[in-house]
Amino acid sequence: MTSAHIPVEADWDQAPSLMEGALNLELSAATCDLSYWLNAVPQGTLRGRVLGHSDSVRPLDVVRQEGPLNTALKQELAFRSLAEEKATRAIGHLVALAPDNDCMEFYATQLIDEARHAMVFRSHLLQLGTAERELSAEIDRLAADDRDAILVPLEDFGLRVLRDERDFIGGVLILTVLVEGVLAPAAELSERKWRVFDPAAADIERGAGIDEIRHLTVGSSILREHLRRRPQDKPRLLELMAEGYKLWGRLPTSEQLLRRENLFQQGIQEHGHLLGDYEAWPGRRLKDTTPQERMETGQDWAHRMQRTRLAFMGLEEAV
Ligand code: FE
Ligand code: FE
């Protein structure tokens, strides 16, 4: 069977990392239409990896058995799967409100991407000891508090703009800059943290990260084009950003990250020898890092991502 040419940015082996791709690539809704996606994603990125990794890639026993690594990863996966589910549902509004066919097709593909992310994060819990019939109850047990404290306020904000005000471009701004722009660097950190302990989880992150390059770059390009056509919308969008940043400031995200990193740290203390000289980022061995350091590194990446994306759109005053 001959396969069509897979674009480099969606190729499993050749795609850049999420941070690198989202900082340096330019993709538009017109490029990333439905025919692009059908070729690049189901037949490219996901070929042989419908559940996010190939069958032969599995977590190490120290992650499958009960212990701090198991708990840390389960909490993270449960929370992420709820976040992705909420994103999927919200993107339904972007599909409905899309002003043209390119944007409609692009958000229809992003909707499927996010639904897939929710599925793969959820289904990986089955590899970590959760029984299938207990999956929803386990997700609630692991992540309902964080869902109510973090995801629900963000969702309410997004739904006010998308569902109540029917503001397409405002919704793109919230999704691209406030939600994905903030969460993407955490996803990259997660891929790096789990690469040795659970290569399947790291691959799941890698695949989601490849999709995320597209979501961030296309969302930014839609905003940039919109502002070029309608510069009079800029003050309104800046106001929305300010409101969004204020909301983030009130959410207990640092507490959540610190809790997760402290568990991971216990895992390093018990099983760090398995990490060898593996580096979390160039020049820094994962087993030498501290919870604080990993958190701050993720936050640095998030700030860099936001500054770069906002400058590209012409909203640099927002930071
Ligand atoms: Fe996602
Ligand atoms: Fe996304």
Tab-separated table of C-alpha atoms and ligand atoms in Angstrom:
chain	number	residue	atom	x	y	z
A	1	MET	CA	0.000	0.000	0.000
A	2	THR	CA	1.382	3.410	-0.863
A	3	SER	CA	0.799	6.169	1.606
A	4	ALA	CA	0.611	9.836	0.818
A	5	HIS	CA	3.463	12.012	1.992
A	6	ILE	CA	3.188	12.715	5.735
A	7	PRO	CA	4.046	16.341	6.621
A	8	VAL	CA	7.187	16.539	8.787
A	9	GLU	CA	5.402	18.359	11.639
A	10	ALA	CA	3.007	15.385	12.031
A	11	ASP	CA	5.544	12.611	11.478
A	12	TRP	CA	6.130	10.532	14.615
A	13	ASP	CA	9.894	10.334	14.173
A	14	GLN	CA	10.597	13.685	12.592
A	15	ALA	CA	8.173	16.120	14.243
A	16	PRO	CA	9.826	18.682	16.514
A	17	SER	CA	9.094	18.757	20.251
A	18	LEU	CA	5.961	20.614	21.290
A	19	MET	CA	7.845	23.654	22.580
A	20	GLU	CA	10.125	23.824	19.571
A	21	GLY	CA	7.278	23.368	17.085
A	22	ALA	CA	4.853	25.719	18.773
A	23	LEU	CA	7.515	28.426	19.070
A	24	ASN	CA	8.910	28.181	15.555
A	25	LEU	CA	6.345	26.830	13.082
A	26	GLU	CA	3.644	28.737	11.222
A	27	LEU	CA	0.527	26.839	10.155
A	28	SER	CA	-2.859	28.249	9.134
A	29	ALA	CA	-6.429	26.973	9.076
A	30	ALA	CA	-6.279	27.006	5.257
A	31	THR	CA	-3.264	24.656	5.326
A	32	CYS	CA	-4.602	22.446	8.127
A	33	ASP	CA	-7.971	21.650	6.605
A	34	LEU	CA	-9.776	18.331	6.745
A	35	SER	CA	-7.869	16.725	3.881
A	36	TYR	CA	-4.548	17.723	5.493
A	37	TRP	CA	-5.670	16.165	8.773
A	38	LEU	CA	-6.921	12.902	7.246
A	39	ASN	CA	-3.539	12.355	5.684
A	40	ALA	CA	-1.327	13.730	8.464
A	41	VAL	CA	-3.006	12.356	11.587
A	42	PRO	CA	-4.895	9.043	11.134
A	43	GLN	CA	-2.468	7.876	8.446
A	44	GLY	CA	0.578	9.650	9.875
A	45	THR	CA	0.979	10.434	13.579
A	46	LEU	CA	-1.491	7.764	14.728
A	47	ARG	CA	-0.662	4.959	12.351
A	48	GLY	CA	-0.237	1.885	14.580
A	49	ARG	CA	-0.837	4.013	17.700
A	50	VAL	CA	-4.568	4.427	18.068
A	51	LEU	CA	-4.222	4.319	21.875
A	52	GLY	CA	-1.287	6.716	21.753
A	53	HIS	CA	1.546	4.182	21.756
A	54	SER	CA	2.408	0.928	20.044
A	55	ASP	CA	1.324	-2.286	21.755
A	56	SER	CA	4.851	-3.289	22.627
A	57	VAL	CA	5.524	-0.128	24.667
A	58	ARG	CA	4.571	-0.592	28.339
A	59	PRO	CA	5.067	1.090	31.724
A	60	LEU	CA	7.799	-0.303	34.008
A	61	ASP	CA	6.658	-2.422	36.955
A	62	VAL	CA	7.562	0.335	39.442
A	63	VAL	CA	4.850	2.476	37.839
A	64	ARG	CA	2.282	-0.301	37.463
A	65	GLN	CA	2.528	-1.323	41.106
A	66	GLU	CA	1.057	0.778	43.890
A	67	GLY	CA	3.381	3.523	45.053
A	68	PRO	CA	4.113	7.220	44.585
A	69	LEU	CA	4.865	6.944	40.846
A	70	ASN	CA	1.616	5.092	40.240
A	71	THR	CA	-0.364	7.664	42.221
A	72	ALA	CA	1.369	10.644	40.609
A	73	LEU	CA	0.742	9.373	37.088
A	74	LYS	CA	-2.839	8.313	37.778
A	75	GLN	CA	-3.703	11.723	39.237
A	76	GLU	CA	-2.182	13.419	36.232
A	77	LEU	CA	-3.911	11.201	33.662
A	78	ALA	CA	-7.303	11.484	35.365
A	79	PHE	CA	-7.082	15.275	35.502
A	80	ARG	CA	-5.858	15.538	31.921
A	81	SER	CA	-8.608	13.294	30.609
A	82	LEU	CA	-11.240	15.498	32.277
A	83	ALA	CA	-9.579	18.629	30.889
A	84	GLU	CA	-9.497	17.189	27.372
A	85	GLU	CA	-13.140	16.159	27.630
A	86	LYS	CA	-14.172	19.674	28.610
A	87	ALA	CA	-12.076	21.098	25.770
A	88	THR	CA	-13.771	18.760	23.285
A	89	ARG	CA	-17.226	19.883	24.338
A	90	ALA	CA	-16.285	23.573	24.256
A	91	ILE	CA	-14.786	23.215	20.768
A	92	GLY	CA	-18.235	22.103	19.579
A	93	HIS	CA	-19.160	25.783	19.952
A	94	LEU	CA	-16.160	26.873	17.857
A	95	VAL	CA	-17.264	24.507	15.078
A	96	ALA	CA	-20.780	25.973	15.224
A	97	LEU	CA	-19.577	29.598	15.232
A	98	ALA	CA	-16.729	29.266	12.692
A	99	PRO	CA	-16.945	32.183	10.230
A	100	ASP	CA	-15.703	30.249	7.201
A	101	ASN	CA	-15.158	26.732	5.930
A	102	ASP	CA	-11.407	26.628	6.715
A	103	CYS	CA	-12.027	27.446	10.379
A	104	MET	CA	-14.996	25.062	10.553
A	105	GLU	CA	-12.938	22.161	9.170
A	106	PHE	CA	-9.948	22.957	11.364
A	107	TYR	CA	-12.005	23.025	14.584
A	108	ALA	CA	-13.835	19.854	13.549
A	109	THR	CA	-10.411	18.152	13.411
A	110	GLN	CA	-9.294	19.713	16.698
A	111	LEU	CA	-12.508	18.453	18.281
A	112	ILE	CA	-11.596	14.882	17.307
A	113	ASP	CA	-7.985	15.417	18.459
A	114	GLU	CA	-9.133	16.494	21.932
A	115	ALA	CA	-11.688	13.673	22.171
A	116	ARG	CA	-8.847	11.292	21.330
A	117	HIS	CA	-6.608	12.832	24.004
A	118	ALA	CA	-9.354	12.322	26.589
A	119	MET	CA	-9.667	8.700	25.450
A	120	VAL	CA	-5.953	7.871	25.567
A	121	PHE	CA	-5.308	9.502	28.945
A	122	ARG	CA	-8.319	7.681	30.357
A	123	SER	CA	-7.496	4.325	28.806
A	124	HIS	CA	-3.916	4.396	30.068
A	125	LEU	CA	-5.294	4.140	33.611
A	126	LEU	CA	-6.243	0.573	32.697
A	127	GLN	CA	-2.536	-0.209	32.317
A	128	LEU	CA	-1.882	1.205	35.762
A	129	GLY	CA	-4.155	-1.133	37.659
A	130	THR	CA	-7.597	0.447	37.336
A	131	ALA	CA	-10.373	-2.015	36.441
A	132	GLU	CA	-12.471	-1.057	33.436
A	133	ARG	CA	-15.778	-1.024	35.341
A	134	GLU	CA	-14.262	1.325	37.946
A	135	LEU	CA	-12.790	3.770	35.474
A	136	SER	CA	-15.229	6.686	35.928
A	137	ALA	CA	-15.404	6.257	39.697
A	138	GLU	CA	-11.587	6.146	39.876
A	139	ILE	CA	-11.262	9.286	37.742
A	140	ASP	CA	-13.649	11.072	40.088
A	141	ARG	CA	-11.749	9.885	43.135
A	142	LEU	CA	-8.438	11.026	41.645
A	143	ALA	CA	-9.417	14.321	40.087
A	144	ALA	CA	-12.891	15.576	41.063
A	145	ASP	CA	-11.491	18.147	43.523
A	146	ASP	CA	-9.068	19.588	40.982
A	147	ARG	CA	-11.790	19.510	38.338
A	148	ASP	CA	-14.093	21.610	40.521
A	149	ALA	CA	-11.348	23.997	41.631
A	150	ILE	CA	-9.524	24.454	38.304
A	151	LEU	CA	-11.408	23.138	35.277
A	152	VAL	CA	-14.932	24.276	36.110
A	153	PRO	CA	-14.042	27.989	36.536
A	154	LEU	CA	-12.081	27.897	33.252
A	155	GLU	CA	-14.965	26.145	31.520
A	156	ASP	CA	-17.474	28.691	32.860
A	157	PHE	CA	-15.327	31.501	31.496
A	158	GLY	CA	-15.037	29.805	28.085
A	159	LEU	CA	-18.746	29.012	27.899
A	160	ARG	CA	-19.745	32.553	28.776
A	161	VAL	CA	-17.784	33.799	25.764
A	162	LEU	CA	-18.627	30.951	23.367
A	163	ARG	CA	-22.119	29.830	24.277
A	164	ASP	CA	-23.621	32.967	25.829
A	165	GLU	CA	-21.871	35.725	23.871
A	166	ARG	CA	-21.334	33.630	20.707
A	167	ASP	CA	-17.912	35.266	20.312
A	168	PHE	CA	-15.846	33.058	17.984
A	169	ILE	CA	-12.582	35.011	18.085
A	170	GLY	CA	-12.817	35.542	21.853
A	171	GLY	CA	-13.224	31.788	22.217
A	172	VAL	CA	-10.183	31.141	20.003
A	173	LEU	CA	-8.169	33.513	22.207
A	174	ILE	CA	-9.210	31.779	25.422
A	175	LEU	CA	-8.524	28.327	24.018
A	176	THR	CA	-5.218	29.126	22.308
A	177	VAL	CA	-3.570	31.495	24.755
A	178	LEU	CA	-5.173	30.897	28.105
A	179	VAL	CA	-5.863	27.187	28.060
A	180	GLU	CA	-3.534	25.450	25.606
A	181	GLY	CA	-0.728	28.001	25.845
A	182	VAL	CA	-0.580	27.490	29.600
A	183	LEU	CA	-1.056	23.716	29.648
A	184	ALA	CA	1.153	22.781	26.694
A	185	PRO	CA	4.490	23.322	28.464
A	186	ALA	CA	3.267	21.131	31.343
A	187	ALA	CA	2.554	18.406	28.799
A	188	GLU	CA	6.071	18.632	27.409
A	189	LEU	CA	7.518	18.405	30.910
A	190	SER	CA	5.353	15.369	31.560
A	191	GLU	CA	6.628	13.597	28.437
A	192	ARG	CA	10.200	14.161	29.589
A	193	LYS	CA	9.504	13.080	33.194
A	194	TRP	CA	7.831	9.787	32.275
A	195	ARG	CA	10.043	8.753	29.333
A	196	VAL	CA	12.025	6.167	31.339
A	197	PHE	CA	9.503	5.125	34.012
A	198	ASP	CA	6.575	4.815	31.610
A	199	PRO	CA	7.492	5.045	27.917
A	200	ALA	CA	3.851	4.382	26.960
A	201	ALA	CA	2.674	7.449	28.899
A	202	ALA	CA	5.536	9.450	27.358
A	203	ASP	CA	4.463	8.336	23.877
A	204	ILE	CA	0.861	9.311	24.629
A	205	GLU	CA	2.180	12.766	25.543
A	206	ARG	CA	4.357	12.870	22.447
A	207	GLY	CA	1.364	12.181	20.177
A	208	ALA	CA	-0.806	14.742	21.962
A	209	GLY	CA	2.118	17.191	21.725
A	210	ILE	CA	2.339	16.742	17.955
A	211	ASP	CA	-1.389	17.622	17.741
A	212	GLU	CA	-0.811	20.540	20.080
A	213	ILE	CA	1.761	22.110	17.745
A	214	ARG	CA	-1.059	22.372	15.209
A	215	HIS	CA	-3.616	23.670	17.713
A	216	LEU	CA	-1.331	26.420	18.987
A	217	THR	CA	0.031	27.556	15.628
A	218	VAL	CA	-3.298	27.505	13.760
A	219	GLY	CA	-5.152	29.202	16.649
A	220	SER	CA	-2.488	31.921	16.678
A	221	SER	CA	-2.718	32.371	12.939
A	222	ILE	CA	-6.532	32.726	13.071
A	223	LEU	CA	-6.124	35.430	15.740
A	224	ARG	CA	-3.393	37.232	13.821
A	225	GLU	CA	-5.420	37.295	10.591
A	226	HIS	CA	-8.497	38.469	12.460
A	227	LEU	CA	-6.615	41.348	14.087
A	228	ARG	CA	-5.169	42.391	10.733
A	229	ARG	CA	-8.655	42.609	9.271
A	230	ARG	CA	-10.301	44.101	12.351
A	231	PRO	CA	-7.749	46.043	14.424
A	232	GLN	CA	-10.685	47.703	16.209
A	233	ASP	CA	-11.247	44.390	18.072
A	234	LYS	CA	-7.874	44.601	19.783
A	235	PRO	CA	-8.923	46.490	22.946
A	236	ARG	CA	-11.752	44.031	23.544
A	237	LEU	CA	-9.421	41.029	23.141
A	238	LEU	CA	-6.843	42.595	25.459
A	239	GLU	CA	-9.558	43.046	28.054
A	240	LEU	CA	-10.516	39.399	27.715
A	241	MET	CA	-6.860	38.396	28.215
A	242	ALA	CA	-6.619	40.522	31.351
A	243	GLU	CA	-9.764	38.902	32.703
A	244	GLY	CA	-8.370	35.454	31.874
A	245	TYR	CA	-5.028	36.118	33.581
A	246	LYS	CA	-6.843	37.338	36.672
A	247	LEU	CA	-8.873	34.139	36.709
A	248	TRP	CA	-5.725	31.960	36.372
A	249	GLY	CA	-4.195	33.857	39.282
A	250	ARG	CA	-7.044	32.690	41.507
A	251	LEU	CA	-6.862	28.995	40.521
A	252	PRO	CA	-4.938	26.618	42.816
A	253	THR	CA	-2.691	25.311	40.016
A	254	SER	CA	0.627	25.626	41.880
A	255	GLU	CA	-0.738	23.558	44.752
A	256	GLN	CA	-1.786	20.858	42.307
A	257	LEU	CA	1.576	20.838	40.508
A	258	LEU	CA	3.520	20.761	43.753
A	259	ARG	CA	1.482	17.832	45.056
A	260	ARG	CA	2.207	15.923	41.857
A	261	GLU	CA	5.902	16.807	41.833
A	262	ASN	CA	6.298	15.793	45.491
A	263	LEU	CA	4.906	12.350	44.680
A	264	PHE	CA	7.219	12.115	41.683
A	265	GLN	CA	10.106	13.053	43.967
A	266	GLN	CA	9.318	10.139	46.293
A	267	GLY	CA	9.408	7.976	43.179
A	268	ILE	CA	12.871	9.328	42.292
A	269	GLN	CA	14.057	8.602	45.820
A	270	GLU	CA	12.862	5.005	45.599
A	271	HIS	CA	13.612	4.211	41.979
A	272	GLY	CA	15.993	6.924	40.751
A	273	HIS	CA	18.657	4.334	39.876
A	274	LEU	CA	16.447	3.301	36.936
A	275	LEU	CA	16.857	6.801	35.477
A	276	GLY	CA	20.631	6.493	35.064
A	277	ASP	CA	21.987	9.601	33.358
A	278	TYR	CA	18.713	10.344	31.564
A	279	GLU	CA	18.355	14.123	31.191
A	280	ALA	CA	15.083	15.965	31.865
A	281	TRP	CA	16.392	18.774	29.685
A	282	PRO	CA	19.845	19.372	28.201
A	283	GLY	CA	22.520	19.337	30.883
A	284	ARG	CA	20.249	18.349	33.778
A	285	ARG	CA	19.797	14.748	34.911
A	286	LEU	CA	16.216	13.995	35.910
A	287	LYS	CA	17.283	12.231	39.094
A	288	ASP	CA	19.092	15.398	40.283
A	289	THR	CA	16.079	17.718	39.791
A	290	THR	CA	13.833	18.921	42.627
A	291	PRO	CA	10.044	19.402	42.685
A	292	GLN	CA	10.475	23.185	42.834
A	293	GLU	CA	12.906	23.163	39.934
A	294	ARG	CA	10.628	21.073	37.694
A	295	MET	CA	7.678	23.334	38.480
A	296	GLU	CA	9.640	26.497	37.793
A	297	THR	CA	11.023	25.091	34.549
A	298	GLY	CA	7.489	24.314	33.335
A	299	GLN	CA	6.389	27.815	34.299
A	300	ASP	CA	9.353	29.387	32.472
A	301	TRP	CA	8.434	27.469	29.337
A	302	ALA	CA	4.807	28.586	29.669
A	303	HIS	CA	5.816	32.259	29.920
A	304	ARG	CA	8.095	31.960	26.924
A	305	MET	CA	5.345	30.293	24.924
A	306	GLN	CA	2.835	33.015	25.820
A	307	ARG	CA	5.175	35.914	25.057
A	308	THR	CA	6.112	34.469	21.670
A	309	ARG	CA	2.546	33.581	20.655
A	310	LEU	CA	1.107	36.931	21.790
A	311	ALA	CA	3.793	38.873	19.928
A	312	PHE	CA	3.058	36.853	16.786
A	313	MET	CA	-0.642	37.744	17.031
A	314	GLY	CA	0.020	41.411	17.755
A	315	LEU	CA	-1.231	41.266	21.343
A	316	GLU	CA	2.136	41.653	23.103
A	317	GLU	CA	0.679	44.341	25.403
A	318	ALA	CA	-1.251	41.571	27.144
A	319	VAL	CA	1.764	40.430	29.187
B	1	FE	FE	-5.458	18.083	23.917
B	2	FE	FE	-5.113	20.860	21.989
